[in-house]
PDB file of C-alpha atoms in Angstrom:
ATOM      1  CA  UNK A  63       0.000   0.000   0.000  1.00  0.00           C
ATOM      2  CA  UNK A  64       1.375   3.387  -0.987  1.00  0.00           C
ATOM      3  CA  UNK A  65       1.434   6.411   1.276  1.00  0.00           C
ATOM      4  CA  UNK A  66      -0.836   8.209  -1.191  1.00  0.00           C
ATOM      5  CA  UNK A  67      -3.416   5.413  -1.038  1.00  0.00           C
ATOM      6  CA  UNK A  68      -3.390   5.415   2.765  1.00  0.00           C
ATOM      7  CA  UNK A  69      -3.728   9.194   2.758  1.00  0.00           C
ATOM      8  CA  UNK A  70      -6.907   8.774   0.709  1.00  0.00           C
ATOM      9  CA  UNK A  71      -8.143   6.205   3.225  1.00  0.00           C
ATOM     10  CA  UNK A  72      -7.478   8.665   6.047  1.00  0.00           C
ATOM     11  CA  UNK A  73      -9.524  11.349   4.282  1.00  0.00           C
ATOM     12  CA  UNK A  74     -12.316   8.832   3.739  1.00  0.00           C
ATOM     13  CA  UNK A  75     -12.235   7.822   7.418  1.00  0.00           C
ATOM     14  CA  UNK A  76     -12.527  11.467   8.450  1.00  0.00           C
ATOM     15  CA  UNK A  77     -15.532  11.953   6.184  1.00  0.00           C
ATOM     16  CA  UNK A  78     -17.213   8.777   7.462  1.00  0.00           C
ATOM     17  CA  UNK A  79     -16.957   9.571  11.174  1.00  0.00           C
ATOM     18  CA  UNK A  80     -18.155  13.121  10.591  1.00  0.00           C
ATOM     19  CA  UNK A  81     -21.178  11.925   8.632  1.00  0.00           C
ATOM     20  CA  UNK A  82     -21.989   9.179  11.142  1.00  0.00           C
ATOM     21  CA  UNK A  83     -21.631  11.479  14.124  1.00  0.00           C
ATOM     22  CA  UNK A  84     -23.710  14.256  12.597  1.00  0.00           C
ATOM     23  CA  UNK A  85     -26.449  11.789  11.611  1.00  0.00           C
ATOM     24  CA  UNK A  86     -26.579  10.372  15.138  1.00  0.00           C
ATOM     25  CA  UNK A  87     -26.733  13.858  16.660  1.00  0.00           C
ATOM     26  CA  UNK A  88     -29.557  14.859  14.308  1.00  0.00           C
ATOM     27  CA  UNK A  89     -31.514  11.715  15.164  1.00  0.00           C
ATOM     28  CA  UNK A  90     -31.058  12.320  18.889  1.00  0.00           C
ATOM     29  CA  UNK A  91     -32.446  15.831  18.520  1.00  0.00           C
ATOM     30  CA  UNK A  92     -35.519  14.370  16.846  1.00  0.00           C
ATOM     31  CA  UNK A  93     -36.098  11.907  19.696  1.00  0.00           C
ATOM     32  CA  UNK A  94     -34.900   8.354  20.313  1.00  0.00           C
ATOM     33  CA  UNK A  95     -35.690   5.308  22.397  1.00  0.00           C
ATOM     34  CA  UNK A  96     -33.071   2.815  23.520  1.00  0.00           C
ATOM     35  CA  UNK A  97     -33.138  -0.931  24.019  1.00  0.00           C
ATOM     36  CA  UNK A  98     -30.879  -2.971  26.278  1.00  0.00           C
ATOM     37  CA  UNK A  99     -28.220  -5.245  24.797  1.00  0.00           C
ATOM     38  CA  UNK A 100     -26.553  -6.955  27.762  1.00  0.00           C
ATOM     39  CA  UNK A 101     -27.524  -4.644  30.635  1.00  0.00           C
ATOM     40  CA  UNK A 102     -29.221  -1.361  31.487  1.00  0.00           C
ATOM     41  CA  UNK A 103     -25.898   0.420  30.838  1.00  0.00           C
ATOM     42  CA  UNK A 104     -25.294  -1.356  27.503  1.00  0.00           C
ATOM     43  CA  UNK A 105     -27.883   0.069  25.142  1.00  0.00           C
ATOM     44  CA  UNK A 106     -28.476   0.566  21.440  1.00  0.00           C
ATOM     45  CA  UNK A 107     -30.561   3.149  19.598  1.00  0.00           C
ATOM     46  CA  UNK A 108     -31.817   3.587  16.053  1.00  0.00           C
ATOM     47  CA  UNK A 109     -29.078   6.176  15.613  1.00  0.00           C
ATOM     48  CA  UNK A 110     -26.404   3.513  16.229  1.00  0.00           C
ATOM     49  CA  UNK A 111     -27.915   1.325  13.532  1.00  0.00           C
ATOM     50  CA  UNK A 112     -28.572   4.086  11.004  1.00  0.00           C
ATOM     51  CA  UNK A 113     -25.110   5.594  11.414  1.00  0.00           C
ATOM     52  CA  UNK A 114     -23.498   2.182  10.956  1.00  0.00           C
ATOM     53  CA  UNK A 115     -25.615   1.540   7.854  1.00  0.00           C
ATOM     54  CA  UNK A 116     -24.485   4.864   6.395  1.00  0.00           C
ATOM     55  CA  UNK A 117     -20.807   4.007   6.889  1.00  0.00           C
ATOM     56  CA  UNK A 118     -21.218   0.471   5.572  1.00  0.00           C
ATOM     57  CA  UNK A 119     -22.999   1.718   2.452  1.00  0.00           C
ATOM     58  CA  UNK A 120     -20.200   4.170   1.673  1.00  0.00           C
ATOM     59  CA  UNK A 121     -17.500   1.575   2.229  1.00  0.00           C
ATOM     60  CA  UNK A 122     -19.206  -1.076   0.098  1.00  0.00           C
ATOM     61  CA  UNK A 123     -19.344   1.495  -2.692  1.00  0.00           C
ATOM     62  CA  UNK A 124     -15.871   3.004  -2.336  1.00  0.00           C
ATOM     63  CA  UNK A 125     -13.791   0.120  -0.884  1.00  0.00           C
ATOM     64  CA  UNK A 126     -15.600  -3.026  -2.124  1.00  0.00           C
ATOM     65  CA  UNK A 127     -12.570  -5.303  -1.651  1.00  0.00           C
ATOM     66  CA  UNK A 128     -12.099  -4.398   2.021  1.00  0.00           C
ATOM     67  CA  UNK A 129     -13.732  -6.242   4.903  1.00  0.00           C
ATOM     68  CA  UNK A 130     -16.110  -4.608   7.379  1.00  0.00           C
ATOM     69  CA  UNK A 131     -16.713  -5.242  11.084  1.00  0.00           C
ATOM     70  CA  UNK A 132     -19.353  -3.153  12.857  1.00  0.00           C
ATOM     71  CA  UNK A 133     -20.379  -3.012  16.506  1.00  0.00           C
ATOM     72  CA  UNK A 134     -24.038  -3.240  15.562  1.00  0.00           C
ATOM     73  CA  UNK A 135     -23.572  -6.389  13.491  1.00  0.00           C
ATOM     74  CA  UNK A 136     -22.285  -5.303  10.094  1.00  0.00           C
ATOM     75  CA  UNK A 137     -19.978  -7.949   8.659  1.00  0.00           C
ATOM     76  CA  UNK A 138     -18.343  -8.364   5.268  1.00  0.00           C
ATOM     77  CA  UNK A 139     -15.389 -10.586   4.490  1.00  0.00           C
ATOM     78  CA  UNK A 140     -13.119  -8.782   2.074  1.00  0.00           C
ATOM     79  CA  UNK A 141     -10.365  -9.942  -0.241  1.00  0.00           C
ATOM     80  CA  UNK A 142      -7.822  -7.147   0.292  1.00  0.00           C
ATOM     81  CA  UNK A 143      -6.388  -8.326   3.630  1.00  0.00           C
ATOM     82  CA  UNK A 144      -7.762  -5.189   5.300  1.00  0.00           C
ATOM     83  CA  UNK A 145     -10.941  -4.482   7.249  1.00  0.00           C
ATOM     84  CA  UNK A 146     -12.719  -1.357   8.446  1.00  0.00           C
ATOM     85  CA  UNK A 147     -13.806  -1.541  12.090  1.00  0.00           C
ATOM     86  CA  UNK A 148     -16.789   0.697  12.836  1.00  0.00           C
ATOM     87  CA  UNK A 149     -18.218   2.087  16.061  1.00  0.00           C
ATOM     88  CA  UNK A 150     -21.040   4.381  14.906  1.00  0.00           C
ATOM     89  CA  UNK A 151     -21.776   5.705  18.413  1.00  0.00           C
ATOM     90  CA  UNK A 152     -19.202   4.951  21.098  1.00  0.00           C
ATOM     91  CA  UNK A 153     -20.566   5.852  24.506  1.00  0.00           C
ATOM     92  CA  UNK A 154     -24.205   5.108  23.654  1.00  0.00           C
ATOM     93  CA  UNK A 155     -25.310   5.365  27.295  1.00  0.00           C
ATOM     94  CA  UNK A 156     -23.834   8.880  27.401  1.00  0.00           C
ATOM     95  CA  UNK A 157     -25.332   9.669  23.994  1.00  0.00           C
ATOM     96  CA  UNK A 158     -28.835   8.614  25.015  1.00  0.00           C
ATOM     97  CA  UNK A 159     -28.553  10.392  28.382  1.00  0.00           C
ATOM     98  CA  UNK A 160     -27.751  13.724  26.718  1.00  0.00           C
ATOM     99  CA  UNK A 161     -24.030  13.924  27.498  1.00  0.00           C
ATOM    100  CA  UNK A 162     -21.553  15.331  24.970  1.00  0.00           C
ATOM    101  CA  UNK A 163     -18.995  12.607  25.814  1.00  0.00           C
ATOM    102  CA  UNK A 164     -19.600  10.245  22.897  1.00  0.00           C
ATOM    103  CA  UNK A 165     -18.183   9.871  19.427  1.00  0.00           C
ATOM    104  CA  UNK A 166     -18.148   8.061  16.132  1.00  0.00           C
ATOM    105  CA  UNK A 167     -14.999   6.046  15.487  1.00  0.00           C
ATOM    106  CA  UNK A 168     -13.474   3.950  12.734  1.00  0.00           C
ATOM    107  CA  UNK A 169     -10.221   2.081  12.170  1.00  0.00           C
ATOM    108  CA  UNK A 170      -8.623   0.341   9.214  1.00  0.00           C
ATOM    109  CA  UNK A 171      -6.732  -2.763  10.285  1.00  0.00           C
ATOM    110  CA  UNK A 172      -4.970  -5.695   8.739  1.00  0.00           C
ATOM    111  CA  UNK A 173      -6.956  -8.915   8.916  1.00  0.00           C
ATOM    112  CA  UNK A 174      -6.559 -11.141  12.015  1.00  0.00           C
ATOM    113  CA  UNK A 175      -4.194 -13.726  10.536  1.00  0.00           C
ATOM    114  CA  UNK A 176      -1.453 -11.086  10.787  1.00  0.00           C
ATOM    115  CA  UNK A 177      -1.622 -10.714  14.582  1.00  0.00           C
ATOM    116  CA  UNK A 178       0.067 -14.056  15.292  1.00  0.00           C
ATOM    117  CA  UNK A 179      -2.396 -14.918  18.044  1.00  0.00           C
ATOM    118  CA  UNK A 180      -1.926 -11.745  20.087  1.00  0.00           C
ATOM    119  CA  UNK A 181      -5.517 -10.623  19.642  1.00  0.00           C
ATOM    120  CA  UNK A 182      -4.168  -7.174  18.750  1.00  0.00           C
ATOM    121  CA  UNK A 183      -3.999  -6.738  14.959  1.00  0.00           C
ATOM    122  CA  UNK A 184      -1.903  -4.092  13.273  1.00  0.00           C
ATOM    123  CA  UNK A 185      -3.927  -0.942  12.730  1.00  0.00           C
ATOM    124  CA  UNK A 186      -3.287   1.263   9.718  1.00  0.00           C
ATOM    125  CA  UNK A 187      -5.329   4.318  10.687  1.00  0.00           C
ATOM    126  CA  UNK A 188      -7.915   5.610  13.109  1.00  0.00           C
ATOM    127  CA  UNK A 189     -10.482   8.408  13.110  1.00  0.00           C
ATOM    128  CA  UNK A 190     -12.549   9.652  16.062  1.00  0.00           C
ATOM    129  CA  UNK A 191     -15.131  12.438  15.858  1.00  0.00           C
ATOM    130  CA  UNK A 192     -16.897  13.970  18.848  1.00  0.00           C
ATOM    131  CA  UNK A 193     -19.795  15.859  17.229  1.00  0.00           C
ATOM    132  CA  UNK A 194     -20.937  18.174  19.998  1.00  0.00           C
ATOM    133  CA  UNK A 195     -17.374  19.338  20.591  1.00  0.00           C
ATOM    134  CA  UNK A 196     -16.656  19.355  16.813  1.00  0.00           C
ATOM    135  CA  UNK A 197     -13.355  17.605  17.475  1.00  0.00           C
ATOM    136  CA  UNK A 198     -11.802  15.270  14.910  1.00  0.00           C
ATOM    137  CA  UNK A 199      -8.769  13.151  15.749  1.00  0.00           C
ATOM    138  CA  UNK A 200      -6.879  11.350  12.982  1.00  0.00           C
ATOM    139  CA  UNK A 201      -3.715   9.282  12.854  1.00  0.00           C
ATOM    140  CA  UNK A 202      -2.159   6.396  11.031  1.00  0.00           C
ATOM    141  CA  UNK A 203       0.925   4.562   9.874  1.00  0.00           C
ATOM    142  CA  UNK A 204       3.316   7.162   8.481  1.00  0.00           C
ATOM    143  CA  UNK A 205       0.974  10.031   9.349  1.00  0.00           C
ATOM    144  CA  UNK A 206       1.120  12.193  12.477  1.00  0.00           C
ATOM    145  CA  UNK A 207      -1.803  12.343  14.862  1.00  0.00           C
ATOM    146  CA  UNK A 208      -3.887  15.477  14.425  1.00  0.00           C
ATOM    147  CA  UNK A 209      -6.743  17.208  16.216  1.00  0.00           C
ATOM    148  CA  UNK A 210      -8.835  19.351  13.869  1.00  0.00           C
ATOM    149  CA  UNK A 211      -5.911  19.441  11.465  1.00  0.00           C
ATOM    150  CA  UNK A 212      -3.225  20.483  13.970  1.00  0.00           C
ATOM    151  CA  UNK A 213      -0.441  18.022  14.707  1.00  0.00           C
ATOM    152  CA  UNK A 214      -0.540  16.662  18.252  1.00  0.00           C
ATOM    153  CA  UNK A 215       2.734  17.022  20.159  1.00  0.00           C
ATOM    154  CA  UNK A 216       4.122  13.875  21.773  1.00  0.00           C
ATOM    155  CA  UNK A 217       3.265  13.987  25.509  1.00  0.00           C
ATOM    156  CA  UNK A 218       6.098  13.936  28.040  1.00  0.00           C
ATOM    157  CA  UNK A 219       6.959  10.468  29.348  1.00  0.00           C
ATOM    158  CA  UNK A 220       5.570  10.872  32.848  1.00  0.00           C
ATOM    159  CA  UNK A 221       5.222   7.969  35.324  1.00  0.00           C
ATOM    160  CA  UNK A 222       1.806   6.674  36.319  1.00  0.00           C
ATOM    161  CA  UNK A 223       1.921   8.227  39.797  1.00  0.00           C
ATOM    162  CA  UNK A 224       1.800  11.660  38.176  1.00  0.00           C
ATOM    163  CA  UNK A 225      -0.966  10.911  35.681  1.00  0.00           C
ATOM    164  CA  UNK A 226      -4.725  10.692  35.407  1.00  0.00           C
ATOM    165  CA  UNK A 227      -5.718   7.274  34.067  1.00  0.00           C
ATOM    166  CA  UNK A 228      -8.925   6.682  32.144  1.00  0.00           C
ATOM    167  CA  UNK A 229     -10.517   3.286  32.659  1.00  0.00           C
ATOM    168  CA  UNK A 230     -13.777   1.387  32.823  1.00  0.00           C
ATOM    169  CA  UNK A 231     -15.013  -1.596  34.785  1.00  0.00           C
ATOM    170  CA  UNK A 232     -18.660  -2.604  34.918  1.00  0.00           C
ATOM    171  CA  UNK A 233     -19.913  -2.899  38.523  1.00  0.00           C
ATOM    172  CA  UNK A 234     -20.594  -6.619  38.116  1.00  0.00           C
ATOM    173  CA  UNK A 235     -16.908  -7.252  37.415  1.00  0.00           C
ATOM    174  CA  UNK A 236     -15.990  -5.772  40.792  1.00  0.00           C
ATOM    175  CA  UNK A 237     -17.410  -8.974  42.300  1.00  0.00           C
ATOM    176  CA  UNK A 238     -15.013 -11.139  40.296  1.00  0.00           C
ATOM    177  CA  UNK A 239     -11.518 -11.125  41.845  1.00  0.00           C
ATOM    178  CA  UNK A 240      -9.845 -12.448  38.700  1.00  0.00           C
ATOM    179  CA  UNK A 241     -10.689  -9.045  37.174  1.00  0.00           C
ATOM    180  CA  UNK A 242     -11.118  -6.699  40.132  1.00  0.00           C
ATOM    181  CA  UNK A 243      -7.798  -7.548  41.801  1.00  0.00           C
ATOM    182  CA  UNK A 244      -5.622  -6.715  38.756  1.00  0.00           C
ATOM    183  CA  UNK A 245      -7.760  -3.655  38.035  1.00  0.00           C
ATOM    184  CA  UNK A 246      -7.334  -2.360  41.591  1.00  0.00           C
ATOM    185  CA  UNK A 247      -3.591  -3.006  41.492  1.00  0.00           C
ATOM    186  CA  UNK A 248      -3.246  -0.817  38.407  1.00  0.00           C
ATOM    187  CA  UNK A 249      -5.795   1.860  39.327  1.00  0.00           C
ATOM    188  CA  UNK A 250      -4.296   2.410  42.773  1.00  0.00           C
ATOM    189  CA  UNK A 251      -0.964   3.496  41.263  1.00  0.00           C
ATOM    190  CA  UNK A 252      -2.345   6.417  39.226  1.00  0.00           C
ATOM    191  CA  UNK A 253      -2.536   9.978  40.517  1.00  0.00           C
ATOM    192  CA  UNK A 254      -6.283   9.809  39.874  1.00  0.00           C
ATOM    193  CA  UNK A 255      -8.676   7.788  37.735  1.00  0.00           C
ATOM    194  CA  UNK A 256     -11.565   8.748  35.472  1.00  0.00           C
ATOM    195  CA  UNK A 257     -14.470   6.681  34.125  1.00  0.00           C
ATOM    196  CA  UNK A 258     -16.184   8.722  31.415  1.00  0.00           C
ATOM    197  CA  UNK A 259     -17.935   5.998  29.431  1.00  0.00           C
ATOM    198  CA  UNK A 260     -16.399   6.207  25.956  1.00  0.00           C
ATOM    199  CA  UNK A 261     -13.177   4.317  25.284  1.00  0.00           C
ATOM    200  CA  UNK A 262     -12.482   6.090  21.999  1.00  0.00           C
ATOM    201  CA  UNK A 263     -13.005   9.542  23.539  1.00  0.00           C
ATOM    202  CA  UNK A 264     -10.696   8.491  26.369  1.00  0.00           C
ATOM    203  CA  UNK A 265      -7.988   7.257  23.989  1.00  0.00           C
ATOM    204  CA  UNK A 266      -8.196  10.435  21.920  1.00  0.00           C
ATOM    205  CA  UNK A 267      -7.399  12.378  25.075  1.00  0.00           C
ATOM    206  CA  UNK A 268      -4.487  10.088  25.850  1.00  0.00           C
ATOM    207  CA  UNK A 269      -3.115  11.030  22.427  1.00  0.00           C
ATOM    208  CA  UNK A 270      -3.361  14.744  23.243  1.00  0.00           C
ATOM    209  CA  UNK A 271      -1.951  14.337  26.753  1.00  0.00           C
ATOM    210  CA  UNK A 272      -5.158  15.467  28.487  1.00  0.00           C
ATOM    211  CA  UNK A 273      -5.162  12.029  30.082  1.00  0.00           C
ATOM    212  CA  UNK A 274      -1.922  10.240  30.782  1.00  0.00           C
ATOM    213  CA  UNK A 275      -2.990   6.616  30.429  1.00  0.00           C
ATOM    214  CA  UNK A 276      -5.928   4.291  29.836  1.00  0.00           C
ATOM    215  CA  UNK A 277      -6.651   0.617  30.484  1.00  0.00           C
ATOM    216  CA  UNK A 278      -9.619  -1.729  30.196  1.00  0.00           C
ATOM    217  CA  UNK A 279     -10.176  -5.477  30.041  1.00  0.00           C
ATOM    218  CA  UNK A 280     -11.988  -7.405  27.297  1.00  0.00           C
ATOM    219  CA  UNK A 281     -12.091  -4.368  25.028  1.00  0.00           C
ATOM    220  CA  UNK A 282     -13.791  -5.035  21.669  1.00  0.00           C
ATOM    221  CA  UNK A 283     -11.773  -4.008  18.657  1.00  0.00           C
ATOM    222  CA  UNK A 284     -14.101  -1.145  17.715  1.00  0.00           C
ATOM    223  CA  UNK A 285     -13.447   0.433  21.127  1.00  0.00           C
ATOM    224  CA  UNK A 286      -9.691  -0.118  20.881  1.00  0.00           C
ATOM    225  CA  UNK A 287      -8.298   0.132  17.367  1.00  0.00           C
ATOM    226  CA  UNK A 288      -9.338   3.691  16.375  1.00  0.00           C
ATOM    227  CA  UNK A 289      -7.766   5.106  19.529  1.00  0.00           C
ATOM    228  CA  UNK A 290      -4.771   2.785  19.374  1.00  0.00           C
ATOM    229  CA  UNK A 291      -3.903   4.105  15.913  1.00  0.00           C
ATOM    230  CA  UNK A 292      -4.110   7.727  17.042  1.00  0.00           C
ATOM    231  CA  UNK A 293      -2.162   7.179  20.289  1.00  0.00           C
ATOM    232  CA  UNK A 294       0.621   5.448  18.371  1.00  0.00           C
ATOM    233  CA  UNK A 295       0.655   8.177  15.713  1.00  0.00           C
ATOM    234  CA  UNK A 296       1.008  10.758  18.505  1.00  0.00           C
ATOM    235  CA  UNK A 297       4.102   8.980  19.842  1.00  0.00           C
ATOM    236  CA  UNK A 298       2.369   7.207  22.720  1.00  0.00           C
ATOM    237  CA  UNK A 299       2.613   3.545  23.654  1.00  0.00           C
ATOM    238  CA  UNK A 300       0.072   0.720  23.603  1.00  0.00           C
ATOM    239  CA  UNK A 301       0.049  -2.867  24.829  1.00  0.00           C
ATOM    240  CA  UNK A 302      -2.231  -5.855  25.333  1.00  0.00           C
ATOM    241  CA  UNK A 303      -1.502  -8.238  28.218  1.00  0.00           C
ATOM    242  CA  UNK A 304      -3.358 -11.346  29.332  1.00  0.00           C
ATOM    243  CA  UNK A 305      -4.175 -11.859  33.014  1.00  0.00           C
ATOM    244  CA  UNK A 306      -6.324 -14.698  34.352  1.00  0.00           C
ATOM    245  CA  UNK A 307      -7.620 -15.392  30.862  1.00  0.00           C
ATOM    246  CA  UNK A 308      -8.645 -11.773  30.207  1.00  0.00           C
ATOM    247  CA  UNK A 309      -6.942  -9.432  27.762  1.00  0.00           C
ATOM    248  CA  UNK A 310      -6.207  -5.968  29.097  1.00  0.00           C
ATOM    249  CA  UNK A 311      -5.735  -3.107  26.648  1.00  0.00           C
ATOM    250  CA  UNK A 312      -3.388  -0.325  27.738  1.00  0.00           C
ATOM    251  CA  UNK A 313      -2.348   3.025  26.263  1.00  0.00           C
ATOM    252  CA  UNK A 314      -0.380   5.997  27.511  1.00  0.00           C
ATOM    253  CA  UNK A 315       3.131   7.212  28.000  1.00  0.00           C
ATOM    254  CA  UNK A 316       5.826   4.559  27.661  1.00  0.00           C
ATOM    255  CA  UNK A 317       6.429   4.582  31.422  1.00  0.00           C
ATOM    256  CA  UNK A 318       2.753   4.381  32.350  1.00  0.00           C
ATOM    257  CA  UNK A 319       2.110   1.485  29.966  1.00  0.00           C
ATOM    258  CA  UNK A 320       4.999  -0.448  31.497  1.00  0.00           C
ATOM    259  CA  UNK A 321       3.769   0.287  35.021  1.00  0.00           C
ATOM    260  CA  UNK A 322       0.154  -0.659  34.297  1.00  0.00           C
ATOM    261  CA  UNK A 323       1.287  -3.874  32.607  1.00  0.00           C
ATOM    262  CA  UNK A 324       3.446  -4.743  35.617  1.00  0.00           C
ATOM    263  CA  UNK A 325       0.649  -3.962  38.083  1.00  0.00           C
ATOM    264  CA  UNK A 326      -1.923  -6.036  36.199  1.00  0.00           C
ATOM    265  CA  UNK A 327       0.390  -9.044  36.102  1.00  0.00           C
ATOM    266  CA  UNK A 328       1.770  -8.664  39.630  1.00  0.00           C
ATOM    267  CA  UNK A 329      -0.229 -11.504  41.250  1.00  0.00           C
TER     268      UNK A 329
END
């Protein structure tokens, strides 16, 4: 793949997340109902489905050889060795509740046979758009991370004890020591922690240095890969470690990623 071709993909990704985010915002203004997926805090709305359908339709037209994986069920097996990973509304609980802390996100990754069993495929680019803030983050292989077109400076390599760490753990997991014990070990080493309810929004802020680190277990690829691409493009670090059969996804400064990894695996 040439740099020019990937640059075109990055422009397409930017257009897609803007269109998806603006459609979802318009639909919310017109009134929505939500239905539960796995719990009262895991919901889906018509805006999620319509925004995903919009993105899928554009990709099937413009990138017919590429695969597609969507949070709301879109699936197409491509022939190019690449797939687009779509999260039409990340932070749906926030979105439905009226918060501004939600986004549309997309990543372009290599297909899973390239990850050599790590569960963390190579990601070529990521795009995250937070409509109500009108903030667009982009980044990819060979391209710097940007926020609304301005290049993001690489954050200083601060240790975890001096940083705010974004994270998420559903209350039910707090009752399961195989998850809660590693989570507590890592969370207790940060200067402070934040749970805002949108992994992609969190990771975008890791890229800009507004948050120093982020970690979460069992993170689906649509919540991980767009932000991973942008954090890496901004000069940050990422890792995936397995603890007690659960994969933990980590991003931040090089020092904080090492410290979170060590804390998670300490028992």
